[in-house]
Short mmCIF file of C-alpha atoms in Angstrom, two decimals:
data_model
loop_
_atom_site.label_atom_id
_atom_site.label_comp_id
_atom_site.label_asym_id
_atom_site.label_seq_id
_atom_site.Cartn_x
_atom_site.Cartn_y
_atom_site.Cartn_z
CA MET A 182 0.00 0.00 0.00
CA ASP A 183 1.53 3.30 -1.15
CA VAL A 184 -0.18 6.31 0.41
CA ALA A 185 2.32 8.90 -0.81
CA PRO A 186 0.58 11.77 -2.65
CA GLU A 187 0.30 11.27 -6.40
CA GLU A 188 1.58 13.89 -8.83
CA ARG A 189 -1.85 15.46 -9.39
CA GLN A 190 -2.33 15.76 -5.62
CA VAL A 191 1.06 17.46 -5.24
CA GLU A 192 0.06 19.89 -7.99
CA LEU A 193 -3.35 20.49 -6.39
CA ALA A 194 -1.70 21.24 -3.06
CA ALA A 195 0.72 23.68 -4.70
CA VAL A 196 -2.09 25.57 -6.44
CA ALA A 197 -4.13 25.65 -3.22
CA ARG A 198 -1.19 26.91 -1.19
CA ARG A 199 -0.58 29.80 -3.59
CA LEU A 200 -4.28 30.69 -3.72
CA PHE A 201 -4.79 30.62 0.04
CA ALA A 202 -1.60 32.56 0.68
CA ALA A 203 -2.91 35.31 -1.61
CA ARG A 204 -6.59 35.25 -0.63
CA CYS A 205 -6.52 34.12 2.99
CA PRO A 206 -3.48 35.40 4.92
CA ALA A 207 -3.64 35.53 8.70
CA GLN A 208 -5.09 39.05 8.78
CA THR A 209 -7.92 37.97 6.49
CA VAL A 210 -8.65 35.05 8.83
CA ARG A 211 -8.94 37.55 11.67
CA ASP A 212 -11.19 39.85 9.64
CA LEU A 213 -13.48 37.00 8.55
CA GLU A 214 -13.97 35.94 12.16
CA GLU A 215 -15.50 39.37 12.77
CA SER A 216 -17.49 39.49 9.52
CA GLU A 217 -21.18 38.72 9.10
CA GLU A 218 -20.63 35.93 6.55
CA GLY A 219 -17.78 34.25 8.42
CA HIS A 220 -16.11 33.33 5.13
CA SER A 221 -15.09 34.91 1.84
CA PRO A 222 -17.79 34.64 -0.85
CA GLY A 223 -15.17 35.65 -3.41
CA LEU A 224 -12.87 32.78 -2.42
CA TRP A 225 -15.89 30.44 -2.43
CA ARG A 226 -16.65 31.39 -6.04
CA GLU A 227 -13.01 30.93 -6.99
CA MET A 228 -12.97 27.45 -5.44
CA ALA A 229 -16.10 26.63 -7.43
CA ARG A 230 -14.45 27.84 -10.63
CA LEU A 231 -11.47 25.58 -9.94
CA GLY A 232 -13.80 22.61 -9.49
CA TRP A 233 -12.96 22.18 -5.82
CA LEU A 234 -16.60 22.11 -4.70
CA GLY A 235 -17.10 18.90 -6.68
CA LEU A 236 -13.89 17.06 -5.81
CA SER A 237 -14.47 13.32 -5.26
CA HIS A 238 -18.02 13.47 -6.64
CA PRO A 239 -18.88 10.59 -9.01
CA GLY A 240 -17.53 11.33 -12.47
CA SER A 241 -15.08 13.96 -11.21
CA GLY A 242 -12.07 11.69 -11.68
CA SER A 243 -10.92 12.47 -8.16
CA GLY A 244 -11.21 10.83 -4.76
CA VAL A 245 -10.85 11.41 -1.05
CA ALA A 246 -7.05 11.46 -1.40
CA ASP A 247 -7.39 14.56 -3.59
CA LEU A 248 -9.52 16.19 -0.92
CA VAL A 249 -6.87 15.33 1.68
CA ALA A 250 -4.34 17.30 -0.37
CA LEU A 251 -6.72 20.27 -0.52
CA TYR A 252 -7.70 20.11 3.14
CA THR A 253 -4.10 19.95 4.29
CA GLU A 254 -3.61 23.35 2.67
CA MET A 255 -6.91 24.63 4.06
CA GLY A 256 -5.76 23.69 7.56
CA ARG A 257 -2.39 25.25 6.95
CA ALA A 258 -4.03 28.59 6.07
CA LEU A 259 -6.97 28.23 8.51
CA VAL A 260 -9.33 28.83 5.58
CA PRO A 261 -12.85 29.44 6.95
CA GLY A 262 -15.79 28.37 4.82
CA PRO A 263 -18.63 25.89 4.36
CA HIS A 264 -16.68 23.47 2.16
CA LEU A 265 -16.69 20.58 4.63
CA PRO A 266 -20.36 20.81 5.69
CA SER A 267 -21.71 21.62 2.22
CA ALA A 268 -19.39 20.25 -0.48
CA VAL A 269 -18.55 17.09 1.48
CA VAL A 270 -21.12 16.07 4.09
CA SER A 271 -24.34 17.38 2.54
CA ALA A 272 -23.31 16.76 -1.07
CA HIS A 273 -22.32 13.14 -0.52
CA ALA A 274 -25.42 12.38 1.54
CA LEU A 275 -27.58 13.88 -1.22
CA LEU A 276 -25.70 11.95 -3.89
CA ALA A 277 -26.16 8.72 -1.94
CA ALA A 278 -29.89 9.39 -1.61
CA GLY A 279 -30.29 10.10 -5.34
CA GLY A 280 -32.82 12.32 -7.08
CA ARG A 281 -31.15 15.63 -6.17
CA ASP A 282 -28.89 16.09 -9.17
CA GLU A 283 -29.94 19.69 -9.87
CA LEU A 284 -29.37 20.72 -6.28
CA VAL A 285 -25.94 19.05 -6.13
CA ALA A 286 -25.01 20.71 -9.44
CA ALA A 287 -25.93 24.11 -8.00
CA MET A 288 -23.81 23.34 -4.93
CA THR A 289 -20.87 22.32 -7.11
CA GLU A 290 -21.11 25.58 -9.05
CA GLY A 291 -21.07 27.59 -5.82
CA GLU A 292 -24.61 28.91 -6.26
CA THR A 293 -26.17 27.02 -3.34
CA ILE A 294 -24.93 26.09 0.12
CA VAL A 295 -26.51 23.17 1.99
CA VAL A 296 -25.30 22.50 5.53
CA PRO A 297 -26.12 19.55 7.79
CA ALA A 298 -28.06 20.11 11.00
CA LEU A 299 -27.06 17.05 13.01
CA ALA A 300 -25.68 17.59 16.51
CA GLU A 301 -27.84 18.16 19.57
CA GLU A 302 -27.23 18.50 23.28
CA SER A 303 -25.17 15.29 23.53
CA GLY A 304 -22.89 16.37 20.68
CA GLU A 305 -23.03 12.85 19.23
CA TYR A 306 -24.15 11.70 15.80
CA ALA A 307 -25.37 8.22 16.72
CA PRO A 308 -29.02 7.50 15.80
CA ASP A 309 -30.10 7.11 19.43
CA ALA A 310 -28.59 10.53 20.28
CA LEU A 311 -31.02 12.45 18.06
CA THR A 312 -34.14 13.86 19.67
CA VAL A 313 -35.48 16.26 17.03
CA ARG A 314 -38.79 14.70 15.98
CA ALA A 315 -40.36 14.36 12.56
CA ASP A 316 -44.05 13.63 13.11
CA PRO A 317 -46.09 12.52 10.07
CA THR A 318 -48.88 14.89 9.05
CA GLY A 319 -50.40 13.07 6.09
CA THR A 320 -48.82 15.46 3.57
CA GLY A 321 -45.31 15.35 4.98
CA HIS A 322 -43.76 15.78 8.42
CA ARG A 323 -43.68 18.37 11.18
CA LEU A 324 -40.25 18.97 12.74
CA SER A 325 -39.83 19.88 16.41
CA GLY A 326 -36.70 20.36 18.48
CA THR A 327 -33.32 22.12 18.35
CA LYS A 328 -30.07 21.42 16.55
CA LEU A 329 -26.82 22.86 17.88
CA LEU A 330 -23.48 23.86 16.36
CA VAL A 331 -24.95 24.07 12.86
CA PRO A 332 -22.20 25.63 10.70
CA PHE A 333 -22.95 28.51 8.35
CA ALA A 334 -26.71 28.23 8.85
CA HIS A 335 -27.00 31.98 8.21
CA VAL A 336 -25.70 31.72 4.62
CA ALA A 337 -27.22 28.35 3.74
CA SER A 338 -29.99 27.97 1.19
CA TRP A 339 -31.04 24.69 2.79
CA LEU A 340 -30.46 22.72 5.96
CA LEU A 341 -30.03 18.95 5.73
CA VAL A 342 -31.78 17.91 8.93
CA ALA A 343 -31.52 14.49 10.58
CA ALA A 344 -34.63 13.81 12.64
CA GLN A 345 -36.35 10.89 14.35
CA ALA A 346 -39.33 9.74 12.29
CA PRO A 347 -41.44 6.67 13.13
CA GLU A 348 -39.26 4.63 10.74
CA GLY A 349 -36.01 5.86 12.33
CA VAL A 350 -33.51 8.60 11.48
CA THR A 351 -34.70 10.41 8.36
CA LEU A 352 -33.23 13.30 6.37
CA PHE A 353 -35.11 16.42 5.29
CA LEU A 354 -34.25 19.57 3.36
CA VAL A 355 -35.51 22.57 5.31
CA ASP A 356 -35.40 26.26 4.46
CA PRO A 357 -33.53 28.01 7.32
CA SER A 358 -35.88 30.99 6.99
CA ASP A 359 -38.63 28.74 8.41
CA CYS A 360 -36.60 28.20 11.60
CA ALA A 361 -35.29 30.24 14.51
CA VAL A 362 -31.55 30.65 13.87
CA GLU A 363 -29.36 31.94 16.72
CA ARG A 364 -25.61 32.51 16.52
CA LEU A 365 -23.61 30.71 19.22
CA PRO A 366 -20.45 32.26 20.70
CA ASN A 367 -17.50 29.88 20.59
CA ILE A 368 -13.78 29.93 21.25
CA ALA A 369 -12.92 29.12 17.63
CA GLY A 370 -14.65 32.20 16.25
CA GLN A 371 -16.57 29.99 13.82
CA PRO A 372 -20.10 30.77 12.55
CA LEU A 373 -22.02 28.13 14.52
CA PHE A 374 -25.74 28.33 15.20
CA ALA A 375 -28.59 26.88 17.19
CA VAL A 376 -31.52 26.10 14.90
CA THR A 377 -34.93 25.56 16.46
CA PHE A 378 -37.76 23.80 14.64
CA ASP A 379 -41.04 24.83 16.22
CA GLY A 380 -43.49 22.69 14.28
CA VAL A 381 -41.75 23.42 10.95
CA GLU A 382 -43.62 21.82 8.06
CA ALA A 383 -41.54 19.56 5.82
CA PRO A 384 -43.65 18.57 2.80
CA ALA A 385 -43.21 15.27 1.01
CA GLY A 386 -40.74 16.87 -1.40
CA ALA A 387 -38.45 17.75 1.51
CA LEU A 388 -37.75 14.08 2.22
CA VAL A 389 -34.20 13.01 1.29
CA GLY A 390 -33.95 9.32 0.51
CA GLU A 391 -36.19 6.76 2.15
CA PRO A 392 -37.63 7.20 5.65
CA GLY A 393 -35.45 5.54 8.27
CA ARG A 394 -32.31 5.50 6.07
CA GLY A 395 -30.85 8.78 7.25
CA HIS A 396 -28.00 7.26 9.22
CA ASP A 397 -26.99 4.99 6.33
CA LEU A 398 -26.84 8.00 4.02
CA LEU A 399 -24.88 10.15 6.47
CA ALA A 400 -22.36 7.64 7.81
CA PRO A 401 -20.10 7.49 4.70
CA ALA A 402 -20.19 11.28 4.38
CA LEU A 403 -19.23 11.70 8.04
CA ASP A 404 -16.35 9.25 7.60
CA ARG A 405 -15.01 11.48 4.81
CA ALA A 406 -15.43 14.52 7.00
CA ALA A 407 -13.52 12.92 9.89
CA VAL A 408 -10.60 12.09 7.58
CA LEU A 409 -10.56 15.59 6.11
CA ARG A 410 -10.68 17.17 9.55
CA SER A 411 -7.55 15.14 10.36
CA ALA A 412 -5.94 16.46 7.17
CA GLU A 413 -6.71 20.03 8.32
CA ILE A 414 -5.01 19.28 11.63
CA ALA A 415 -1.96 17.95 9.78
CA GLY A 416 -1.80 21.11 7.66
CA ALA A 417 -2.09 23.30 10.74
CA GLY A 418 0.76 21.32 12.27
CA GLU A 419 2.96 22.13 9.27
CA ALA A 420 2.22 25.83 9.59
CA LEU A 421 2.72 25.88 13.36
CA LEU A 422 6.03 24.06 13.00
CA GLU A 423 7.27 26.74 10.60
CA ILE A 424 6.04 29.54 12.86
CA THR A 425 7.58 27.96 15.96
CA VAL A 426 10.94 27.11 14.40
CA ARG A 427 11.21 30.64 13.01
CA TYR A 428 10.49 32.11 16.45
CA ALA A 429 13.01 29.74 18.09
CA ARG A 430 15.69 30.97 15.69
CA GLU A 431 14.91 34.64 16.27
CA ARG A 432 14.17 34.74 20.02
CA GLU A 433 17.29 35.06 22.12
CA GLN A 434 17.77 34.22 25.77
CA PHE A 435 20.98 33.87 27.78
CA GLY A 436 22.84 35.35 24.85
CA GLU A 437 21.78 32.91 22.14
CA ALA A 438 18.76 31.78 20.13
CA ILE A 439 16.42 29.59 22.18
CA GLY A 440 16.37 27.12 19.30
CA ARG A 441 19.83 25.98 20.40
CA PHE A 442 18.40 24.62 23.65
CA GLN A 443 17.57 20.93 23.57
CA ALA A 444 14.25 21.33 25.39
CA VAL A 445 13.01 23.69 22.67
CA GLN A 446 14.24 21.31 19.96
CA TYR A 447 12.25 18.50 21.56
CA LEU A 448 9.08 20.60 21.46
CA CYS A 449 9.56 21.40 17.77
CA SER A 450 10.26 17.73 17.08
CA ASP A 451 7.02 16.76 18.80
CA ILE A 452 5.05 19.14 16.56
CA ALA A 453 6.70 17.59 13.50
CA ILE A 454 6.03 14.02 14.66
CA ASP A 455 2.36 14.63 15.49
CA GLY A 456 1.76 16.46 12.22
CA HIS A 457 3.48 13.77 10.17
CA LEU A 458 1.62 10.88 11.80
CA THR A 459 -1.72 12.65 11.49
CA ALA A 460 -1.07 13.22 7.78
CA LEU A 461 -0.03 9.60 7.29
CA LEU A 462 -3.17 8.25 9.01
CA ALA A 463 -5.38 10.61 7.02
CA ARG A 464 -3.85 9.46 3.73
CA GLN A 465 -4.17 5.83 4.76
CA ALA A 466 -7.87 6.28 5.55
CA ALA A 467 -8.41 8.17 2.28
CA TRP A 468 -6.75 5.33 0.36
CA ALA A 469 -9.06 2.78 1.98
CA LEU A 470 -12.14 4.88 1.19
CA ASP A 471 -11.05 5.39 -2.42
CA GLN A 472 -10.52 1.64 -2.79
CA GLY A 473 -14.10 1.03 -1.68
CA ARG A 474 -12.88 -1.09 1.21
CA PRO A 475 -14.39 -1.19 4.71
CA ALA A 476 -12.50 1.70 6.29
CA ARG A 477 -13.97 2.08 9.77
CA ARG A 478 -10.68 1.11 11.40
CA GLU A 479 -8.60 3.54 9.31
CA VAL A 480 -11.05 6.42 9.70
CA ALA A 481 -11.29 5.93 13.47
CA ALA A 482 -7.50 5.73 13.85
CA ALA A 483 -7.02 8.93 11.84
CA LYS A 484 -9.52 11.04 13.78
CA ALA A 485 -8.69 9.59 17.20
CA TYR A 486 -5.02 10.42 16.71
CA GLY A 487 -5.75 13.71 14.97
CA SER A 488 -8.01 14.97 17.77
CA ARG A 489 -5.31 14.40 20.35
CA ALA A 490 -2.54 15.67 18.07
CA ALA A 491 -4.41 18.94 17.57
CA GLN A 492 -4.03 19.77 21.24
CA ARG A 493 -0.47 18.49 21.59
CA ILE A 494 0.67 20.52 18.58
CA VAL A 495 -0.68 23.81 19.89
CA HIS A 496 0.55 23.02 23.40
CA CYS A 497 4.11 22.58 22.13
CA ALA A 498 3.89 25.79 20.12
CA HIS A 499 2.75 27.66 23.23
CA GLU A 500 5.59 26.17 25.27
CA VAL A 501 8.14 27.59 22.83
CA HIS A 502 6.45 30.98 22.43
CA ALA A 503 5.59 31.26 26.15
CA GLY A 504 3.18 34.09 26.99
CA MET A 505 3.59 35.69 23.56
CA ALA A 506 1.39 33.01 21.96
CA PHE A 507 -1.64 34.09 24.00
CA MET A 508 -1.55 37.62 22.62
CA LEU A 509 -4.10 38.45 19.92
CA GLU A 510 -1.26 39.80 17.81
CA SER A 511 0.22 36.30 17.62
CA ASP A 512 -0.86 33.92 14.86
CA VAL A 513 -0.43 30.99 17.24
CA GLN A 514 -3.65 31.80 19.07
CA LEU A 515 -5.58 31.52 15.78
CA PHE A 516 -4.49 27.89 15.51
CA THR A 517 -5.09 27.25 19.21
CA ARG A 518 -8.70 28.36 19.07
CA ARG A 519 -9.43 26.52 15.83
CA ALA A 520 -7.79 23.35 17.17
CA LYS A 521 -10.33 23.18 20.00
CA HIS A 522 -13.12 23.17 17.41
CA TRP A 523 -11.35 20.52 15.33
CA GLU A 524 -10.72 18.32 18.36
CA PHE A 525 -14.42 17.64 18.90
CA GLY A 526 -15.89 18.03 15.41
CA PHE A 527 -17.02 14.81 13.67
CA GLY A 528 -16.39 12.70 16.73
CA THR A 529 -14.08 13.04 19.71
CA ALA A 530 -10.97 10.92 20.23
CA ASP A 531 -12.90 8.76 22.70
CA ASP A 532 -15.72 8.24 20.20
CA HIS A 533 -13.30 7.07 17.55
CA ASP A 534 -11.39 4.93 20.07
CA ASP A 535 -14.64 3.03 20.63
CA ASP A 536 -15.13 2.66 16.88
CA LEU A 537 -11.56 1.46 16.47
CA VAL A 538 -11.98 -1.21 19.15
CA THR A 539 -15.22 -2.38 17.56
CA ALA A 540 -13.60 -2.54 14.11
CA LEU A 541 -10.66 -4.55 15.45
CA GLN A 542 -12.98 -6.94 17.26
CA ASP A 543 -15.07 -7.42 14.11
CA ALA A 544 -11.92 -8.08 12.08
CA ARG A 545 -10.80 -10.67 14.59
CA VAL A 546 -14.13 -12.45 14.47
CA THR A 547 -14.07 -12.44 10.66
CA ALA A 548 -10.52 -13.78 10.58
CA SER A 549 -11.38 -16.62 12.94
#
């Protein structure tokens, strides 16, 4: 198994790095955190023009490994935007359900944003963790309950809502203007919202796929998202390593650069090791997904390690920078705050540890 990036992925990463360096430097990241949209519509249109909103879609000639190359650069530049919720999670769930070709085409062209409304108070995605109800009305369903941490709900044309219907978890497309949408403050500075459905009517045409199949449609899309979140963490590790090594060379103490001290070298080495292993696990999981193989073990290993690496990487960077890294003027704090969001998104390390154990047990049973 060779998980080294292919030539087209190296080229994609190079193009992405140049684009994000020009369109999304650190000051732009700061400005977008304070903006109403929370992302750059101009950059979104440019990504659509480059075909990046349809990467890994059927017929695109690309796979999850190509997305890993892109997301590594997105993590490196801390690019904010609805790519992961819309172009990955929602798009792949809609494609799996079938019958939404026009909507997916509009999403690929950057004209429409569809974001998933999944998490609730528990923060989990398991079917038994969902409490938002979808009660049949004869002409459709009536949705009741609240979704939390819904990304970019304020700029979305549609919400892809997972709700408990009599048949089980079912997906619906809901117009956010029919709901109560409230912005949630968060350490990462991300546009996250609470969305409340107070008897919102979802007509028959709002149903996505068959009733009760919502989890089956979402699970593969969420696996992709977990792998890509790990790729973002790996990219952030690359950037933080460069920032930290540069500071260690420039900052002097006791008459010499602090980078000459072994303790500082160890911290920089730890950033490099965690970033490298996270990238390797993400590429391994992407390879398994692209091969169409059962990939629960690889996905779980990538996100479990990535979630923990995200915190270790920023911790080491703070150790080298000391109090300077906490200042708003420092770029390190941008990564620190985003890393906390990445740590928990699309499953915590503990969640994926449980999945990894289950996958290993299943493999053992199959082998015996």
